[in-house]
PDB file of C-alpha atoms in Angstrom:
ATOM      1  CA  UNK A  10     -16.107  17.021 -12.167  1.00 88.00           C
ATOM      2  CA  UNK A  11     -16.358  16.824  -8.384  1.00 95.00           C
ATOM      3  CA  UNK A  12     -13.232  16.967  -6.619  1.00 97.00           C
ATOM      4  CA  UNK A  13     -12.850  15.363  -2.848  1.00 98.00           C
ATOM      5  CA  UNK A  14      -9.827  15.640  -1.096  1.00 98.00           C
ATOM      6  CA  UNK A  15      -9.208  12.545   1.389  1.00 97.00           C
ATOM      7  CA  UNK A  16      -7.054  12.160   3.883  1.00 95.00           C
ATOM      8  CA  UNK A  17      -3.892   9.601   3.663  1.00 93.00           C
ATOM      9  CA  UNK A  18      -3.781   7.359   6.640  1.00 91.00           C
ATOM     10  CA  UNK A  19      -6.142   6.305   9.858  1.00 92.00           C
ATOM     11  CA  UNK A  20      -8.777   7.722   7.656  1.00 95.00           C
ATOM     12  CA  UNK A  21      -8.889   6.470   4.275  1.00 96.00           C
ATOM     13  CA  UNK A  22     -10.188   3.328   4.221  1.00 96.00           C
ATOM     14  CA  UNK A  23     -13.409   4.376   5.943  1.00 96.00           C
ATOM     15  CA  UNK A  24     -13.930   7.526   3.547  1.00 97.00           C
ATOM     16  CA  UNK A  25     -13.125   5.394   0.612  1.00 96.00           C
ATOM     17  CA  UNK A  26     -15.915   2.734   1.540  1.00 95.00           C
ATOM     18  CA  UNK A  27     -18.126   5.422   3.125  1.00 95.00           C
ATOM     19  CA  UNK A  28     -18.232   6.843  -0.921  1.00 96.00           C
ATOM     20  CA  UNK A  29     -17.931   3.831  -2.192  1.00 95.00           C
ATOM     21  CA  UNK A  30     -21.577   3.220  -0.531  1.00 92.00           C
ATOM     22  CA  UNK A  31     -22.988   6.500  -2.462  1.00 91.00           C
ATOM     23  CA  UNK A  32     -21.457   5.296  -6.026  1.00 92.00           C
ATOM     24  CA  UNK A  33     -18.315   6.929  -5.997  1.00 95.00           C
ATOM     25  CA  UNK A  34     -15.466   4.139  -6.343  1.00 95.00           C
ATOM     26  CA  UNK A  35     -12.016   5.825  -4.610  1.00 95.00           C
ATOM     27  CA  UNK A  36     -10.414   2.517  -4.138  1.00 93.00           C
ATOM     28  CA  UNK A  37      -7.609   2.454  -6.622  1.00 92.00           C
ATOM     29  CA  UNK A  38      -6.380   4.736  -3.750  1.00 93.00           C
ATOM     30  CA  UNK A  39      -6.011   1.500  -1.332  1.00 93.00           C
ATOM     31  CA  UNK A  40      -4.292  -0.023  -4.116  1.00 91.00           C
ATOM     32  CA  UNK A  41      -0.895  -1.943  -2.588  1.00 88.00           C
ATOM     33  CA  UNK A  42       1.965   0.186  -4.499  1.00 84.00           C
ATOM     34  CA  UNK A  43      -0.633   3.303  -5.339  1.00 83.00           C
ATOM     35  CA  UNK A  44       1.710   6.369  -6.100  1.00 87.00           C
ATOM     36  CA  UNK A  45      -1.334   8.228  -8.054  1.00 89.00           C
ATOM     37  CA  UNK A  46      -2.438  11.405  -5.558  1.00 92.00           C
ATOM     38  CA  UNK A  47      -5.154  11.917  -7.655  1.00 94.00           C
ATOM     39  CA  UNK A  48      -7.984   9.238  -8.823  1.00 93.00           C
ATOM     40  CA  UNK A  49     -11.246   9.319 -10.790  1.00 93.00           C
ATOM     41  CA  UNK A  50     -13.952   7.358  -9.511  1.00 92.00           C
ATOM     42  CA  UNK A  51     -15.002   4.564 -12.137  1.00 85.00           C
ATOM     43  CA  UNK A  52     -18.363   6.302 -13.031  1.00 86.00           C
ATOM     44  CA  UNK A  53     -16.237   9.109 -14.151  1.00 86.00           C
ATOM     45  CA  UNK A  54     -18.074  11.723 -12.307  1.00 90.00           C
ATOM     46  CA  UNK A  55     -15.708  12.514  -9.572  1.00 95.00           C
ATOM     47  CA  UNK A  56     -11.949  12.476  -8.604  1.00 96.00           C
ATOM     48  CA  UNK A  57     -10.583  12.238  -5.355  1.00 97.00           C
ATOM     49  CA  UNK A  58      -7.391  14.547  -4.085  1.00 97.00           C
ATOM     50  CA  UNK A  59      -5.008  11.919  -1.750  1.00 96.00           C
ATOM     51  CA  UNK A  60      -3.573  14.705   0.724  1.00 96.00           C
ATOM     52  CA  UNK A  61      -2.150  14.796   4.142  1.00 94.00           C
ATOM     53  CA  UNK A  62      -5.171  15.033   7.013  1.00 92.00           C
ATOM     54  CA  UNK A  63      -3.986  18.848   8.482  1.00 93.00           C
ATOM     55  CA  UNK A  64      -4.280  19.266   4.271  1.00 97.00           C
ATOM     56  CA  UNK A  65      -7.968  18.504   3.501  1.00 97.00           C
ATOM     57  CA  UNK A  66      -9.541  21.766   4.757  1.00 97.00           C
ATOM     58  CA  UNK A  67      -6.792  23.611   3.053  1.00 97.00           C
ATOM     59  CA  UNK A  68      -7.552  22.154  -0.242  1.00 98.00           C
ATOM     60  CA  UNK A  69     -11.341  22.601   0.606  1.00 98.00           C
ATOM     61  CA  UNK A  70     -11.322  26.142   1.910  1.00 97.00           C
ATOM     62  CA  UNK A  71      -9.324  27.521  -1.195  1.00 96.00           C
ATOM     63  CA  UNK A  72     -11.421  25.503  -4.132  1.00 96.00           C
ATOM     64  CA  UNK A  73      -9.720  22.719  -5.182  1.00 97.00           C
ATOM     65  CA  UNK A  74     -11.529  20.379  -3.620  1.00 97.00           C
ATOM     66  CA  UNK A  75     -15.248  20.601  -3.026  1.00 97.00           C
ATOM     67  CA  UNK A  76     -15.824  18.206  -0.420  1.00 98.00           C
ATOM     68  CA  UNK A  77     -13.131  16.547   1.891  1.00 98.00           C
ATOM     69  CA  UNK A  78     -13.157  14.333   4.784  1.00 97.00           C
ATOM     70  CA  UNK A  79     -11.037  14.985   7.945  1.00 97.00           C
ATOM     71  CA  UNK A  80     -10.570  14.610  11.262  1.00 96.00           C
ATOM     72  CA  UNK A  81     -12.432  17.540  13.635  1.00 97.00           C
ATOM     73  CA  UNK A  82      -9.570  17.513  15.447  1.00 97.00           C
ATOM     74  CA  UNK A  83      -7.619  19.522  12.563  1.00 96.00           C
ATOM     75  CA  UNK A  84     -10.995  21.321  11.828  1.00 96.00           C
ATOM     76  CA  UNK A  85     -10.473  22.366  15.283  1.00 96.00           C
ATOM     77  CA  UNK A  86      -6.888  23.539  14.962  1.00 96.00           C
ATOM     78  CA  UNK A  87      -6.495  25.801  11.766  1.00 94.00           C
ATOM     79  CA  UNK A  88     -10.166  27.492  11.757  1.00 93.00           C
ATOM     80  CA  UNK A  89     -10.167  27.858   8.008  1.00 95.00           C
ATOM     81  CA  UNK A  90     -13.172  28.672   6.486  1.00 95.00           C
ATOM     82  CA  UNK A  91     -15.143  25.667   5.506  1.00 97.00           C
ATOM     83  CA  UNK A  92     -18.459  23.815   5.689  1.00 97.00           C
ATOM     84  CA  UNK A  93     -19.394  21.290   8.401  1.00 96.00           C
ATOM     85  CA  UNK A  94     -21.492  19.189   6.714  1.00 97.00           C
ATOM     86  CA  UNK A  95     -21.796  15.606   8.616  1.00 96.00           C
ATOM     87  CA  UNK A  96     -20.234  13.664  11.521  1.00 96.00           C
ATOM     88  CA  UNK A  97     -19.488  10.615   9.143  1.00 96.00           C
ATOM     89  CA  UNK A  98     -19.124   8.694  12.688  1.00 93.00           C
ATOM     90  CA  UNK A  99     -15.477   6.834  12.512  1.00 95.00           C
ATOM     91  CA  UNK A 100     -11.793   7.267  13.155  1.00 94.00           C
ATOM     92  CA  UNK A 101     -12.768   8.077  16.643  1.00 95.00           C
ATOM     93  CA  UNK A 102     -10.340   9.945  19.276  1.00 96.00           C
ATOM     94  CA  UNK A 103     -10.293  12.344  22.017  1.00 97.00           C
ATOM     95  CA  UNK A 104      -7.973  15.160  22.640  1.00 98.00           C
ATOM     96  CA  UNK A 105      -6.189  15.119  25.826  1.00 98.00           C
ATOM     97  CA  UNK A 106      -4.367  16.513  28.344  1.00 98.00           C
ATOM     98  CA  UNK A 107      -1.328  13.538  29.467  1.00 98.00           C
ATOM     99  CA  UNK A 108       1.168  14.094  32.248  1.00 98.00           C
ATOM    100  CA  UNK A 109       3.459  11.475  33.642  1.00 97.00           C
ATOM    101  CA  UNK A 110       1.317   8.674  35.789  1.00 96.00           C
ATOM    102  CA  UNK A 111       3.788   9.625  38.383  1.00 96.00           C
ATOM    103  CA  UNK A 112       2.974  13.381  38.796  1.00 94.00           C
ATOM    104  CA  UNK A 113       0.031  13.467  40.833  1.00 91.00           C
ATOM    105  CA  UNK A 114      -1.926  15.893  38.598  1.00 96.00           C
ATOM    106  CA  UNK A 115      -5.390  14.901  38.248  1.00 95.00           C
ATOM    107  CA  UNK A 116      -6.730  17.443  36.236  1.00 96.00           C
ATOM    108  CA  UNK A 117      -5.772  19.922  33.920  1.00 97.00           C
ATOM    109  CA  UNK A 118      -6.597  23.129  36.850  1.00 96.00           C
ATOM    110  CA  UNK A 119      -3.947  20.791  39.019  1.00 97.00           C
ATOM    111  CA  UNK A 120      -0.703  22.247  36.472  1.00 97.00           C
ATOM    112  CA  UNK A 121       1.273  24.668  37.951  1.00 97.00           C
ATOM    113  CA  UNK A 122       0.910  28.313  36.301  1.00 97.00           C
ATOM    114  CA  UNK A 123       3.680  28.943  33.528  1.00 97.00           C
ATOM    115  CA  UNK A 124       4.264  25.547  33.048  1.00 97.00           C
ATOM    116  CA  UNK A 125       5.818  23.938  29.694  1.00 98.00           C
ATOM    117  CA  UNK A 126       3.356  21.918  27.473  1.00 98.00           C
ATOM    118  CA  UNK A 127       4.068  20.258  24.454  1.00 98.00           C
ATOM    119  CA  UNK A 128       2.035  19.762  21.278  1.00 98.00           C
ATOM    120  CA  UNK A 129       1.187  19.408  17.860  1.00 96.00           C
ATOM    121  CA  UNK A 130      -2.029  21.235  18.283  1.00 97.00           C
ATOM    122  CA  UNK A 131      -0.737  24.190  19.935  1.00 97.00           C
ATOM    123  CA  UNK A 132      -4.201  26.234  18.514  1.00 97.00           C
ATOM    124  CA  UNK A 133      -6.556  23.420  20.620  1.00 97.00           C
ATOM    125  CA  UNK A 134      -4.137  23.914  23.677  1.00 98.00           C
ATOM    126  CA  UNK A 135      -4.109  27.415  23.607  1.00 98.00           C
ATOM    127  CA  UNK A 136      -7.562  27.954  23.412  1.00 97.00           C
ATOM    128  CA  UNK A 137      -8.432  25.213  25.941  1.00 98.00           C
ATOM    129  CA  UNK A 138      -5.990  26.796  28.881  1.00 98.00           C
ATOM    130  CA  UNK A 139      -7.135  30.271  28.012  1.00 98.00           C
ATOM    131  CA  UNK A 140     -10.427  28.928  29.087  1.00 97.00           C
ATOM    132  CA  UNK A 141      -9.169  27.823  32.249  1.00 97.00           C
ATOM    133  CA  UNK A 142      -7.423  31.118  32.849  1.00 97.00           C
ATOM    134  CA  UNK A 143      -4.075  28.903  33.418  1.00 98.00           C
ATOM    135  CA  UNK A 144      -1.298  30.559  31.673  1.00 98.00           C
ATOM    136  CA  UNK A 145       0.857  27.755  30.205  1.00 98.00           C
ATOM    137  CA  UNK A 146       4.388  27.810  27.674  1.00 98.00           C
ATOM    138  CA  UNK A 147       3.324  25.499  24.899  1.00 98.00           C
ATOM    139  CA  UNK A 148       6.161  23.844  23.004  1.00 98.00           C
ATOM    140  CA  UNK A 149       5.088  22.800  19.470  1.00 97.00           C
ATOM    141  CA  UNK A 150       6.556  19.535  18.384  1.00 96.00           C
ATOM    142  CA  UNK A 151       5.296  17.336  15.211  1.00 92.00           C
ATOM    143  CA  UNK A 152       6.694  14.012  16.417  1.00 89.00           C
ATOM    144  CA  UNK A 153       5.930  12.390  19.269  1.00 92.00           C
ATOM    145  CA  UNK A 154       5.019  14.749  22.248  1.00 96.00           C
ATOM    146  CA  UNK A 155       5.411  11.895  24.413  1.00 96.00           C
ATOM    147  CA  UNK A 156       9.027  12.783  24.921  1.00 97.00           C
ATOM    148  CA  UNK A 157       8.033  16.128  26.562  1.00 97.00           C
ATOM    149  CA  UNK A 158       7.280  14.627  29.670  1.00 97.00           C
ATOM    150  CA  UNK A 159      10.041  11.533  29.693  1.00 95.00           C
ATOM    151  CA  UNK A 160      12.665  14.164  28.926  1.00 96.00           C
ATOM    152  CA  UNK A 161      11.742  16.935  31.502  1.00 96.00           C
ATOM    153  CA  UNK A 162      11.050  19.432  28.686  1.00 97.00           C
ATOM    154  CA  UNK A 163       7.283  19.854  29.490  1.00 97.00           C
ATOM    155  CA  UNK A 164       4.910  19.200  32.404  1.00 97.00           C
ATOM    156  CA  UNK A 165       2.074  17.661  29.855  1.00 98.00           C
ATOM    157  CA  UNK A 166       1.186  17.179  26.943  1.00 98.00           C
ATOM    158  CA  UNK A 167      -1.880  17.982  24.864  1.00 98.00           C
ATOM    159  CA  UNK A 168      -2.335  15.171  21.681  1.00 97.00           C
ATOM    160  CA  UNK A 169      -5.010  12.947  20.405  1.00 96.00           C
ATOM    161  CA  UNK A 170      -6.085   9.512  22.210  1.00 96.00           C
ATOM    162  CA  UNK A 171      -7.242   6.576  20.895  1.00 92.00           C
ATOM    163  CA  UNK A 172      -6.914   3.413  23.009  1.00 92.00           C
ATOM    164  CA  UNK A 173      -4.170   5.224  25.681  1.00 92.00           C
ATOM    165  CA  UNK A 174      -1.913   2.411  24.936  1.00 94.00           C
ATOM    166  CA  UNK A 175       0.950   4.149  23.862  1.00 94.00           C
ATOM    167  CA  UNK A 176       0.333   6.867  26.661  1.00 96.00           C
ATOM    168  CA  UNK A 177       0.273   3.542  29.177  1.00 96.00           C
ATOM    169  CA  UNK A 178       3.658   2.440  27.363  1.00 96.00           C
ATOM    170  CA  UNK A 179       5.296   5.492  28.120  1.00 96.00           C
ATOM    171  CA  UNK A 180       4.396   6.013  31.797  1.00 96.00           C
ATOM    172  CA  UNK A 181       1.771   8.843  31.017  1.00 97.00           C
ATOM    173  CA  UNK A 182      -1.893   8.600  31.474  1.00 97.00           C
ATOM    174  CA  UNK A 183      -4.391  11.360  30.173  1.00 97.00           C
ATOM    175  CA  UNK A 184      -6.505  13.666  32.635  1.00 97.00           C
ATOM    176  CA  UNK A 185      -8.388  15.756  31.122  1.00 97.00           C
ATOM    177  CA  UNK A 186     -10.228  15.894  27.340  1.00 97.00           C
ATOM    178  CA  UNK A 187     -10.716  18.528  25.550  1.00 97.00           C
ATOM    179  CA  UNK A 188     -13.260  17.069  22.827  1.00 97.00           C
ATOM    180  CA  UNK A 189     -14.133  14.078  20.918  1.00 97.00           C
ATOM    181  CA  UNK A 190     -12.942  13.924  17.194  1.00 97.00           C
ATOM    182  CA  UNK A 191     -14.403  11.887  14.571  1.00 96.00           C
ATOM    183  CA  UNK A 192     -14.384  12.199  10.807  1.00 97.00           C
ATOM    184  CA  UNK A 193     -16.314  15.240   9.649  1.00 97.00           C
ATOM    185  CA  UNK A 194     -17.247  15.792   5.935  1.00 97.00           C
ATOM    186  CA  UNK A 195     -16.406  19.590   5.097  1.00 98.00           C
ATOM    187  CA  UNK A 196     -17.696  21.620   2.178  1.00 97.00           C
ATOM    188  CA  UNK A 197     -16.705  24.775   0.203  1.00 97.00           C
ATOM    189  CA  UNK A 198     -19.304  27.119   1.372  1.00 96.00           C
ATOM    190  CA  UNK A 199     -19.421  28.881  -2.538  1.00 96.00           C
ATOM    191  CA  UNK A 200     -19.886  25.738  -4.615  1.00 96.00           C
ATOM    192  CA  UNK A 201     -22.234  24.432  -1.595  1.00 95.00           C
ATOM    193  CA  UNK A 202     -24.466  27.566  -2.373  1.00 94.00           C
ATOM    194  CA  UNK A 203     -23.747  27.285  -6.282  1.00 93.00           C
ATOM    195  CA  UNK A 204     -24.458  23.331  -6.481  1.00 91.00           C
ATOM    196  CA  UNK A 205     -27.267  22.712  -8.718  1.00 90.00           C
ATOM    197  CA  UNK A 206     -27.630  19.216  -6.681  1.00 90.00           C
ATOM    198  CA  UNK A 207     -24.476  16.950  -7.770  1.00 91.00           C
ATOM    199  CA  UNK A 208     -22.684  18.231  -4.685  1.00 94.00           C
ATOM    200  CA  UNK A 209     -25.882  17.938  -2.350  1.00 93.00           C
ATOM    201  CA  UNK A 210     -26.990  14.233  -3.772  1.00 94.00           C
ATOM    202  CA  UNK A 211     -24.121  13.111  -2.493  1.00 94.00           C
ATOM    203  CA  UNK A 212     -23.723  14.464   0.371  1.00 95.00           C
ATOM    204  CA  UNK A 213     -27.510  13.252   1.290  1.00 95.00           C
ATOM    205  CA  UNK A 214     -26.342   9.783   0.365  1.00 94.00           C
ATOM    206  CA  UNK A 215     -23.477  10.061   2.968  1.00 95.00           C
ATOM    207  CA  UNK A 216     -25.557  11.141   5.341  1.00 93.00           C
ATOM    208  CA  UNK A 217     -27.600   8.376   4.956  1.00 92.00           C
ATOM    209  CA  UNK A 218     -24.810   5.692   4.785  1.00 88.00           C
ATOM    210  CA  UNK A 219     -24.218   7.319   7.846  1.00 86.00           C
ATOM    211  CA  UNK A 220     -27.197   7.149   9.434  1.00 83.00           C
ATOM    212  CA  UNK A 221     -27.485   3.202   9.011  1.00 78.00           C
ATOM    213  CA  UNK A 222     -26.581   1.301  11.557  1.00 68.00           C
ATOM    214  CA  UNK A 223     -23.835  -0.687   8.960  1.00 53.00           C
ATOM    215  CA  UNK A 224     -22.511   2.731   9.170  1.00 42.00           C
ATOM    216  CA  UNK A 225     -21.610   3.179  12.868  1.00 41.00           C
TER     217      UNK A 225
END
């Protein structure tokens, strides 16, 4: 049976229509009341793992899953060894560099050296000010890095961006992006290359469902 590990949240009820549209019915996990972390599909021939997004490629990369669908943000993050198989197109975001609206940085090259920066995607961050040569403290936080900047404890922060409403809300305003994230399908590279076309059919499918214009 194939296993697909899905993400709980933003990203669910796209993934669960986007198989849904290749025969593979998920939707008992959108259920109101749903405590089950693990559902067969009605045709019987799959399952789907209900996991926690930064959890998908985990699950992926170490078998139990064969296919999962997460955010490229996280892809982005923990590096773990897994397939990129599709940009399935929703649950778009940016990540961003935010500082308060009244700081007068403009752009990320603006911070002063050595400055505090707060995150939940301290990997990202790193990488990004590396690039810039800007040697920065990063503070990792898993609530809401907004606070960094209200409080005085950082100069920015680095997080993911939708509509910049709560950002706006909070007196902060983003200015600088690191990348656009979207919902990637992901693979395990060893049943990938064992697959005796299960795994690939449906895969194919999804890439057609996201092809379609319905599908944008």
């Amino acid at each position: 049976m194939i296993t697909v590990a899905l993400a709980k949240g933003a990203l669910l009820k796209d993934s669960v229509a986007r198989f849904a549209a290749t025969g593979l019915d998920f939707s008992a996990l959108l259920e109101p009341g749903n405590r089950q972390l693990m559902v067969p599909s009605a045709c019987g021939q799959a399952r789907a793992l209900l996991v926690r997004n930064a959890d998908v490629p985990v699950y992926v990369a170490y078998g139990q899953a064969q296919l999962g669908v997460v955010g490229y943000d996280v892809i982005r993050e923990h590096q773990l060894p897994v397939a990129q198989l599709l940009d399935l197109g929703f649950g778009g975001c940016r990540m961003s560099v935010a500082v308060k609206a009244t700081s007068g940085y403009r752009r990320a090259a603006d911070l002063p050296a050595h400055c505090r920066v707060a995150s939940k995607f301290t990997g990202c961050a790193q990488a990004f000010f590396d690039a810039l040569d800007l040697p920065v403290e990063l503070i990792h936080l898993a609530g809401s890095v907004e606070l960094g900047p209200i409080t005085g404890m950082s100069e920015a922060i680095v997080d993911l961006v939708a509509t910049g409403r709560t950002l706006e809300e909070n007196g902060l305003v983003a200015i600088e992006d690191l990348f656009h994230s979207t919902a990637r399908l992901v693979g395990h590279p060893l049943a990938l290359r064992l697959d005796d076309g299960p795994l690939q059919g449906i895969v194919d499918r999804l890439g057609l469902v996201a092809a379609a214009p319905q599908g944008r």
